[in-house]
PDB file of C-alpha atoms and ligand atoms in Angstrom:
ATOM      1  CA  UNK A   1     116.658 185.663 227.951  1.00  0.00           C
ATOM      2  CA  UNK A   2     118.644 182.522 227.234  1.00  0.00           C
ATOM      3  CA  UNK A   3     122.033 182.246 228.322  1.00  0.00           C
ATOM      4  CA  UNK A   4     125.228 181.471 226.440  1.00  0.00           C
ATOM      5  CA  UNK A   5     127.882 178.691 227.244  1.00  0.00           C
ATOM      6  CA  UNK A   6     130.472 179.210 224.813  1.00  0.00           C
ATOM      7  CA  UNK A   7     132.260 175.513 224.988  1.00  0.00           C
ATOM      8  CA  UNK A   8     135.988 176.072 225.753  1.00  0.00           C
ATOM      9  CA  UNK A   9     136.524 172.615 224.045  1.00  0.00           C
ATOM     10  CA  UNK A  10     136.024 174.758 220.772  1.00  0.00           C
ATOM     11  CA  UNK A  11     138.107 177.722 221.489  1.00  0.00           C
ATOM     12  CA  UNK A  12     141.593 178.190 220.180  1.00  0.00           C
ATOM     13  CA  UNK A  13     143.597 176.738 222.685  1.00  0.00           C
ATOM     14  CA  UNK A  14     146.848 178.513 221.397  1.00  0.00           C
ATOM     15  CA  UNK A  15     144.967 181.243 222.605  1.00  0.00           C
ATOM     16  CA  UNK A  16     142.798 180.674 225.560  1.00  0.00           C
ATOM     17  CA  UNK A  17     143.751 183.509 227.594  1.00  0.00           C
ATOM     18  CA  UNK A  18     142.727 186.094 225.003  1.00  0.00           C
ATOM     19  CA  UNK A  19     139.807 184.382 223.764  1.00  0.00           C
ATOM     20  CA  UNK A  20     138.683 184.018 227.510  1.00  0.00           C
ATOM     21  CA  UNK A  21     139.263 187.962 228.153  1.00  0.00           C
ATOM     22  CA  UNK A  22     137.632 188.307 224.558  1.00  0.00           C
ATOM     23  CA  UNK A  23     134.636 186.666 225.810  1.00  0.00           C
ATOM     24  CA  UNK A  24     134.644 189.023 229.425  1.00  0.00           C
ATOM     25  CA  UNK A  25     134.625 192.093 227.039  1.00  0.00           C
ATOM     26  CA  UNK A  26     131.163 191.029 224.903  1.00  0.00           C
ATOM     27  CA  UNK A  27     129.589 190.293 228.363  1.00  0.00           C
ATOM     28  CA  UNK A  28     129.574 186.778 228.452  1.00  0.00           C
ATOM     29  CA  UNK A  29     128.495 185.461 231.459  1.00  0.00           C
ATOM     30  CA  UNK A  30     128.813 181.890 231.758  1.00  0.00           C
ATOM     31  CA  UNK A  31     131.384 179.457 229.784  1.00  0.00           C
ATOM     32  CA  UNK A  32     131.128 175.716 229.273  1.00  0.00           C
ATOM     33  CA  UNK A  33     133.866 173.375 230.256  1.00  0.00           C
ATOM     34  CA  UNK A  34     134.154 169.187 229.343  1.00  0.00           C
ATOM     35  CA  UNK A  35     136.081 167.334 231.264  1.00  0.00           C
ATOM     36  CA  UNK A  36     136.219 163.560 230.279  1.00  0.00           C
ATOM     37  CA  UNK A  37     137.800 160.700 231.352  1.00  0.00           C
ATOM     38  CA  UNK A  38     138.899 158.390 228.213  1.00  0.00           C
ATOM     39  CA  UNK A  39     136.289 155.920 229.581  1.00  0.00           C
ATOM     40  CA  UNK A  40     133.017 156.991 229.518  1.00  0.00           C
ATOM     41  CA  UNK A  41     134.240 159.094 226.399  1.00  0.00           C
ATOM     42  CA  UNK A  42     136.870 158.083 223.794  1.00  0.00           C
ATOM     43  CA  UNK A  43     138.212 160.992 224.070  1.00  0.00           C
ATOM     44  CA  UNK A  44     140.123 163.750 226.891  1.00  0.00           C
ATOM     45  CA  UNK A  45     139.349 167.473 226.838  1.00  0.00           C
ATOM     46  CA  UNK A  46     139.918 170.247 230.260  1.00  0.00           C
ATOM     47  CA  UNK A  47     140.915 168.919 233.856  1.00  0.00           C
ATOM     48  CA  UNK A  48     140.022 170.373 237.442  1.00  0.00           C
ATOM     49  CA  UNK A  49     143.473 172.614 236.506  1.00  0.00           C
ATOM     50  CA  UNK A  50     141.490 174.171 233.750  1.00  0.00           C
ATOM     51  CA  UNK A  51     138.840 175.072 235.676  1.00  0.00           C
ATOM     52  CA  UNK A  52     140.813 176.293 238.327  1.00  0.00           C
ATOM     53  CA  UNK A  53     143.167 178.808 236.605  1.00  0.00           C
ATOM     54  CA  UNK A  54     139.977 180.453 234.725  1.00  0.00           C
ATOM     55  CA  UNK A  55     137.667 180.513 238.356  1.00  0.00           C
ATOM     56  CA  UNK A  56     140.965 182.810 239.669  1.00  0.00           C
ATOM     57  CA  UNK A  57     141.413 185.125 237.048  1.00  0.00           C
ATOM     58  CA  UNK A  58     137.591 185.473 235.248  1.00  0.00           C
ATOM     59  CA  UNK A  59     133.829 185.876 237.188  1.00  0.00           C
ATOM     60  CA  UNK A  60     132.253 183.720 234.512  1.00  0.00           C
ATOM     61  CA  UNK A  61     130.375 180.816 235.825  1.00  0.00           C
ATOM     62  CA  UNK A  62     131.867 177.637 235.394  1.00  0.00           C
ATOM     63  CA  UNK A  63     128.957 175.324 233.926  1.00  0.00           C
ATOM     64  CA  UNK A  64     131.007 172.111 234.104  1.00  0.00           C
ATOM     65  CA  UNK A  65     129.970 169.090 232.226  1.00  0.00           C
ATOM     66  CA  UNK A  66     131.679 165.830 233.063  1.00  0.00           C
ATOM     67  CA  UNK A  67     131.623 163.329 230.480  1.00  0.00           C
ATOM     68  CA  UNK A  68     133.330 160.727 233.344  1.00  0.00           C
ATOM     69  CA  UNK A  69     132.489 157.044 234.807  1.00  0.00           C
ATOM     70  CA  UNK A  70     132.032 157.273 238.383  1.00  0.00           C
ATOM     71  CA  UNK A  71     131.487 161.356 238.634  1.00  0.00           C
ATOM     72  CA  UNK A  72     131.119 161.234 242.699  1.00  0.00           C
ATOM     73  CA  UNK A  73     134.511 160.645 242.697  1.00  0.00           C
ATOM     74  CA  UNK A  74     135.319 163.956 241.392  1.00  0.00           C
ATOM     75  CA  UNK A  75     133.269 166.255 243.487  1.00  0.00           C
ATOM     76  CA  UNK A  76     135.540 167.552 245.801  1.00  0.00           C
ATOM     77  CA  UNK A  77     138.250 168.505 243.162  1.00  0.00           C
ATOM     78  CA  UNK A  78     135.300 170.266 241.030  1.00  0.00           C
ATOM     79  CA  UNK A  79     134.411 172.351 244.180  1.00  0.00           C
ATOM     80  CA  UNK A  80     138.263 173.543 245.260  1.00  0.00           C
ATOM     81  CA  UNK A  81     138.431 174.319 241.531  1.00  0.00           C
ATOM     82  CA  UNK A  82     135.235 176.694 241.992  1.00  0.00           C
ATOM     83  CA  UNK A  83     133.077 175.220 239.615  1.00  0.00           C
ATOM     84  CA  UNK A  84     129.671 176.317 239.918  1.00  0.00           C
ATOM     85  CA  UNK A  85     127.525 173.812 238.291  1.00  0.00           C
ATOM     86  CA  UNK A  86     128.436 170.270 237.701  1.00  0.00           C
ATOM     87  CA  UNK A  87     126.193 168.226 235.055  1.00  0.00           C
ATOM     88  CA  UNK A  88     126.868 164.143 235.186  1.00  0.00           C
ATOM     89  CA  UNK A  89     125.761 162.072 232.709  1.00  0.00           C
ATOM     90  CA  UNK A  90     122.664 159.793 233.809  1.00  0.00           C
ATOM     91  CA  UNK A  91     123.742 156.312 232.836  1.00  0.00           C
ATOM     92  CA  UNK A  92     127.093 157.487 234.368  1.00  0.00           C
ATOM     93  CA  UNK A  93     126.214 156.389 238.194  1.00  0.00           C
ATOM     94  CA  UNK A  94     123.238 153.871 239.309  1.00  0.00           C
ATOM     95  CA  UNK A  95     122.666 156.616 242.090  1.00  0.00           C
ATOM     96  CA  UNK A  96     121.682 159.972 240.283  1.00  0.00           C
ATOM     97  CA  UNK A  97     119.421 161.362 243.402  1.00  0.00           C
ATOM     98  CA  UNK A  98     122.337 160.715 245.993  1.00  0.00           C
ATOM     99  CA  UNK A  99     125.042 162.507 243.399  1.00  0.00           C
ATOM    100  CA  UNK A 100     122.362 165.440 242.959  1.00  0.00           C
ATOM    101  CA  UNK A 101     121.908 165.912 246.269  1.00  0.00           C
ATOM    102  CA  UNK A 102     125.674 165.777 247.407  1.00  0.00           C
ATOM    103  CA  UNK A 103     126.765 168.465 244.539  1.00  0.00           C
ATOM    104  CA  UNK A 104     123.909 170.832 245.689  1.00  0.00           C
ATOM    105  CA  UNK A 105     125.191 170.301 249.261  1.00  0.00           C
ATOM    106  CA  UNK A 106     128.639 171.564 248.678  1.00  0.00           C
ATOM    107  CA  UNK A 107     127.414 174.424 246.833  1.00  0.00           C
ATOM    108  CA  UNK A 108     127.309 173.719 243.361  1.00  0.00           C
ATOM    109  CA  UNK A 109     124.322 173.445 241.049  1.00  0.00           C
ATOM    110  CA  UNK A 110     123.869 169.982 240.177  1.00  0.00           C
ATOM    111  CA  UNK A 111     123.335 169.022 236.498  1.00  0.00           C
ATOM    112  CA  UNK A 112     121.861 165.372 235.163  1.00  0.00           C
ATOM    113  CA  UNK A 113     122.871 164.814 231.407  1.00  0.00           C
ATOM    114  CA  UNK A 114     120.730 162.898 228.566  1.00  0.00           C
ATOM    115  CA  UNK A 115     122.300 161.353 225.701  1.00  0.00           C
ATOM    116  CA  UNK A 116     120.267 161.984 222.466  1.00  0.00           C
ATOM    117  CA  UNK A 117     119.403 157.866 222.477  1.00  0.00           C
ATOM    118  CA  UNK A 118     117.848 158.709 226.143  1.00  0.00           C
ATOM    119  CA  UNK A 119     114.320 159.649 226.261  1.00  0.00           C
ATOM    120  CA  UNK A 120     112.617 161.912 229.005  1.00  0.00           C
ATOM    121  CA  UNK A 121     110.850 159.532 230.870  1.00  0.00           C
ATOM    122  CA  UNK A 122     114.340 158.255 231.738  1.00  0.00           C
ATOM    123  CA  UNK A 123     114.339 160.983 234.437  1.00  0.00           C
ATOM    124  CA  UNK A 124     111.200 160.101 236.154  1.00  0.00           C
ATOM    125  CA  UNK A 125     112.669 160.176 239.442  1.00  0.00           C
ATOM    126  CA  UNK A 126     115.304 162.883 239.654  1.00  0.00           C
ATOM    127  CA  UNK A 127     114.348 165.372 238.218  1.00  0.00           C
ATOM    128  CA  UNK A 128     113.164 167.267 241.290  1.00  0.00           C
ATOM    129  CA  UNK A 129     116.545 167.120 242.427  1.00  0.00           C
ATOM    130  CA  UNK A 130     117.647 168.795 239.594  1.00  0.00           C
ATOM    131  CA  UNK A 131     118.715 172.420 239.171  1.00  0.00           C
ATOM    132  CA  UNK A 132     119.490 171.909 235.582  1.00  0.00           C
ATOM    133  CA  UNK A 133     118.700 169.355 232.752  1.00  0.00           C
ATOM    134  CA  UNK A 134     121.951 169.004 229.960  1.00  0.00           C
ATOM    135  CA  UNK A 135     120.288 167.361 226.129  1.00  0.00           C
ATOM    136  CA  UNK A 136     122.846 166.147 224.384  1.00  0.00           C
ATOM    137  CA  UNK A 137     122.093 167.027 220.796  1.00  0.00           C
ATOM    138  CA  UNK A 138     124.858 165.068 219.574  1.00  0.00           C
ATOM    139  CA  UNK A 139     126.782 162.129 220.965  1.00  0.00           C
ATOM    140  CA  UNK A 140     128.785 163.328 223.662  1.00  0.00           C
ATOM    141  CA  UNK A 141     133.040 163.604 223.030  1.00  0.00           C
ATOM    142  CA  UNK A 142     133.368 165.374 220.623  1.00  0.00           C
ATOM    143  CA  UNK A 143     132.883 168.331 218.838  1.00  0.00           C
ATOM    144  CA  UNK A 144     131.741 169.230 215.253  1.00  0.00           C
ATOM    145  CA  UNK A 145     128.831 166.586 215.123  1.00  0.00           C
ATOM    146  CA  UNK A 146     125.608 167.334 212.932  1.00  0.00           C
ATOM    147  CA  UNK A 147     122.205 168.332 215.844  1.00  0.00           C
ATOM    148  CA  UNK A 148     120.432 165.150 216.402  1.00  0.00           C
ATOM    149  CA  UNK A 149     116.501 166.790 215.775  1.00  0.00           C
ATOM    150  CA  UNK A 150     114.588 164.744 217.871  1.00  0.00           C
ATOM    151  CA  UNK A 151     116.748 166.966 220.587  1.00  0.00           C
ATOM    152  CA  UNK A 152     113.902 169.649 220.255  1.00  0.00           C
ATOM    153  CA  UNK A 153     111.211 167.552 221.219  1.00  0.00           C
ATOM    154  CA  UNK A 154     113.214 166.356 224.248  1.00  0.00           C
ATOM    155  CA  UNK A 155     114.249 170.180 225.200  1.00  0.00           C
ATOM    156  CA  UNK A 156     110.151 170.769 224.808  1.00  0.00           C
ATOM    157  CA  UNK A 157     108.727 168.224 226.933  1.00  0.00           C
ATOM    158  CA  UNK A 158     111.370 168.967 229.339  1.00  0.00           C
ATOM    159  CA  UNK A 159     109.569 171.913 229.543  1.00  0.00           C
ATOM    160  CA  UNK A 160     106.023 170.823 229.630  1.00  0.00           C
ATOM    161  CA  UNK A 161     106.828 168.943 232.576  1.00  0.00           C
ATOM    162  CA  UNK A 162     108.582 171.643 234.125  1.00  0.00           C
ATOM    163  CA  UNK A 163     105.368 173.554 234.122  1.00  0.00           C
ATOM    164  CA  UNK A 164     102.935 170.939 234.530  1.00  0.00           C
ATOM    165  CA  UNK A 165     104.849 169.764 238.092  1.00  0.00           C
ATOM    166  CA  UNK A 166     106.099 173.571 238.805  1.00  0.00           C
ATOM    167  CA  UNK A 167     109.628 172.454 239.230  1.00  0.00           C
ATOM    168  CA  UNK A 168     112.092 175.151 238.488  1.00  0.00           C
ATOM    169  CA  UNK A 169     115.441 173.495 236.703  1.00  0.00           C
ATOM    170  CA  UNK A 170     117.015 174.696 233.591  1.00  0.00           C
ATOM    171  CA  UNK A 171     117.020 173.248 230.165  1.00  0.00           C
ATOM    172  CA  UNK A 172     120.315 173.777 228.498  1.00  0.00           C
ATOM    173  CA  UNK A 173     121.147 171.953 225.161  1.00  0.00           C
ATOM    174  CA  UNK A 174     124.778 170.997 223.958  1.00  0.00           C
ATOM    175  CA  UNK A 175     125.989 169.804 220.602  1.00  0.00           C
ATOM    176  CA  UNK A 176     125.463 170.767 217.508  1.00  0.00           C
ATOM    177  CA  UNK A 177     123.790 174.104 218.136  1.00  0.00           C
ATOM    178  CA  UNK A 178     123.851 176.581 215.648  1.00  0.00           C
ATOM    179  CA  UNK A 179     121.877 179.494 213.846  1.00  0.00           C
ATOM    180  CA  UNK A 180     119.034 177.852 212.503  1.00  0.00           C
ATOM    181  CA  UNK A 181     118.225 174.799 215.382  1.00  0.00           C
ATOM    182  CA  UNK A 182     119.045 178.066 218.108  1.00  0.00           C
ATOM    183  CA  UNK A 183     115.399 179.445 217.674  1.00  0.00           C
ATOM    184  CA  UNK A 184     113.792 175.923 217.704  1.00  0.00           C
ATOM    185  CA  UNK A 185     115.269 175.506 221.193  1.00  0.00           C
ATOM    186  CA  UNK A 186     114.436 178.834 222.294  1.00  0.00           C
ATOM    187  CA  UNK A 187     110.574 178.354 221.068  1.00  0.00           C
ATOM    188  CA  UNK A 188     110.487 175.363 223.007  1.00  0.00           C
ATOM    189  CA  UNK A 189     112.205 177.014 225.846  1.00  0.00           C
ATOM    190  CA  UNK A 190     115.898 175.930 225.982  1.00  0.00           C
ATOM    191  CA  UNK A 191     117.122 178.288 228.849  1.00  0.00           C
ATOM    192  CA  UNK A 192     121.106 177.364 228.271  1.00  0.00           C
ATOM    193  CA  UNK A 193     122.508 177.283 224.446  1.00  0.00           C
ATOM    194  CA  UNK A 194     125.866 175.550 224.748  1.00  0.00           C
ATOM    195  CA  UNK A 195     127.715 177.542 221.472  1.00  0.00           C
ATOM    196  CA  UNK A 196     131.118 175.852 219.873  1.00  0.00           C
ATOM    197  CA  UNK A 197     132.005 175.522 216.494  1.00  0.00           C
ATOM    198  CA  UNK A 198     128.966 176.771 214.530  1.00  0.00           C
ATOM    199  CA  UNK A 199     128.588 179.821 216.909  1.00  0.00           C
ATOM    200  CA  UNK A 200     130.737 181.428 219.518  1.00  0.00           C
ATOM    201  CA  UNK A 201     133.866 179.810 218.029  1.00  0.00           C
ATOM    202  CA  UNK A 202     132.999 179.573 214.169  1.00  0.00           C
ATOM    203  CA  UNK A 203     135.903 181.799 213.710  1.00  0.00           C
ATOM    204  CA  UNK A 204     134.101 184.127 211.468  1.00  0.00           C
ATOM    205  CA  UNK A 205     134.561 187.605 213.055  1.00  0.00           C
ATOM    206  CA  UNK A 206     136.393 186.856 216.142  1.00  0.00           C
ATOM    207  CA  UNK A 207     134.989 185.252 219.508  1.00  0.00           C
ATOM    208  CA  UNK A 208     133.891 188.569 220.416  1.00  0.00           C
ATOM    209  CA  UNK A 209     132.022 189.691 217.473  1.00  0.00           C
ATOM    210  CA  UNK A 210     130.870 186.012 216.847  1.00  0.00           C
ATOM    211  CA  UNK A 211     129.363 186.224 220.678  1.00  0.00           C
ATOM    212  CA  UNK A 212     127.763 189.409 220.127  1.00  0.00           C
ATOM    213  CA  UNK A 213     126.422 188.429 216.986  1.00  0.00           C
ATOM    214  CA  UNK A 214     125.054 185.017 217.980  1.00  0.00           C
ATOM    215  CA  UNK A 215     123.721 186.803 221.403  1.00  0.00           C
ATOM    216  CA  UNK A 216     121.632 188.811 218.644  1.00  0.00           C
ATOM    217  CA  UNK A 217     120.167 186.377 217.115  1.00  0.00           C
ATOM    218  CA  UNK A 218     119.118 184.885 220.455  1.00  0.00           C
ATOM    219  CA  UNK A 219     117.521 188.297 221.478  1.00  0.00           C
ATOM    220  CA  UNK A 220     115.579 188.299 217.809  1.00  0.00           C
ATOM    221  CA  UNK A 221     115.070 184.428 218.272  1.00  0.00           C
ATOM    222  CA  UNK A 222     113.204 185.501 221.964  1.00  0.00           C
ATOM    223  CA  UNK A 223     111.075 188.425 220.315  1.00  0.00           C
ATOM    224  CA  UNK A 224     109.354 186.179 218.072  1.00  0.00           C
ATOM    225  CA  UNK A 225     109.012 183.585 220.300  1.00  0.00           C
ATOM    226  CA  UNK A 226     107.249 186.444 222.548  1.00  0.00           C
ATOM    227  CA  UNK A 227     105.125 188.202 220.032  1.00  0.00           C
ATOM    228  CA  UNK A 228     103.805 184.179 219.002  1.00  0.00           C
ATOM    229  CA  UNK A 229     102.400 184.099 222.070  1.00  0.00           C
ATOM    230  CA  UNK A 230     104.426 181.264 222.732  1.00  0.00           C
ATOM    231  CA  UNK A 231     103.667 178.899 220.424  1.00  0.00           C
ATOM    232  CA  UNK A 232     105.808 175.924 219.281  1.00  0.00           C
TER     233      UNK A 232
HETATM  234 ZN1   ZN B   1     129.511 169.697 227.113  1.00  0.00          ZN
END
């Protein structure tokens, strides 16, 4: 079944602590973390700190995403933090397989990111170093945006090609992702929904009830996609 990244960027950071323990308690098992650099992004969000403090005290795993010019600088900070996969952004270094293959090496899953003006094809030649494929389905920086659609026809050829060449990385889409686009990417088999402000954190019920209620609609999403045999 899909997996859920609730994005930290979204929480209530007044309250991190018990929103983090809030999130342990529905079962979450994975939690989404930006950290940007006020270059490649206008914008700041978590540090290595962040991810430090919530790799002592929780067993989630840390799906970092860094929104950051030069990201190979970073990589030995990420890993004494225990981060556990680290997505750069493409266009963010001219050498994507070297990056890939030095994250993997110390232990991490390594993550390549796709902006939504980025097509596919872009990743012609990494993707087999891959263990995961990030979609942007908004600009990336910051949160709140409107889902980009042609996202969904990125997140499904993403997948044809993972079939057709019998590689094995995961497709998770972030930005923008709420109830209705959620079962488009699972029909075209999204493997990672990363859920903010129109899900996990939508401040509806509370982040545990909003988890458990969006991790229903996932399981409902993935019965239908079942019973269609598939289909998109
Ligand atoms: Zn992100």
């Amino acid at each position: 079944m899909p997996i859920v990244s609730p994005t930290l960027a979204c929480a209530d950071l007044l309250n991190l602590g018990s929103q983090l323990n809030m999130l342990a308690e529905a079962g979450a098992s994975m939690v989404h973390l930006d950290i940007m650099d006020g270059h490649y992004v206008p914008n700041f969000c978590f540090d290595f700190n962040t991810v430090g403090v919530i790799a002592q005290k929780y067993s989630f795993t840390l799906d970092v995403h860094l929104m950051a010019e030069h990201p190979e600088q970073y990589l030995e900070q990420l890993q004494a933090a225990g981060a556990d996969i680290v997505t750069f952004h493409l266009d963010a270094t001219p050498f994507a397989i070297r990056l890939a293959r030095e994250i993997k090496a110390r232990g991490m899953k390594a993550g390549i990111a796709l902006n939504p003006s980025q097509p596919v094809s872009l990743l012609n030649y990494v993707l087999e170093e891959a263990d995961l494929i990030l979609v942007m389905g908004v600009e990336p920086g910051f949160s709140g945006q409107t889902f980009i659609p042609s996202t969904l026809k990125k997140v499904e050829e993403l997948a044809k090609i993972r079939r057709d060449k019998g590689l094995s990385y995961l497709i998770e889409v972030d930005g923008g992702i709420d109830d209705v686009n959620t079962p488009e990417c699972i029909k075209r088999e999204c493997d990672i929904l990363v859920s903010g402000a129109f899900g996990v954190f939508r401040g509806r019920k509370g982040v545990r009830e909003d988890f458990l209620e969006y991790e229903r609609l996932i399981k409902t999403a993935q019965r239908q996609m079942e019973l269609s045999g598939m289909e998109v």
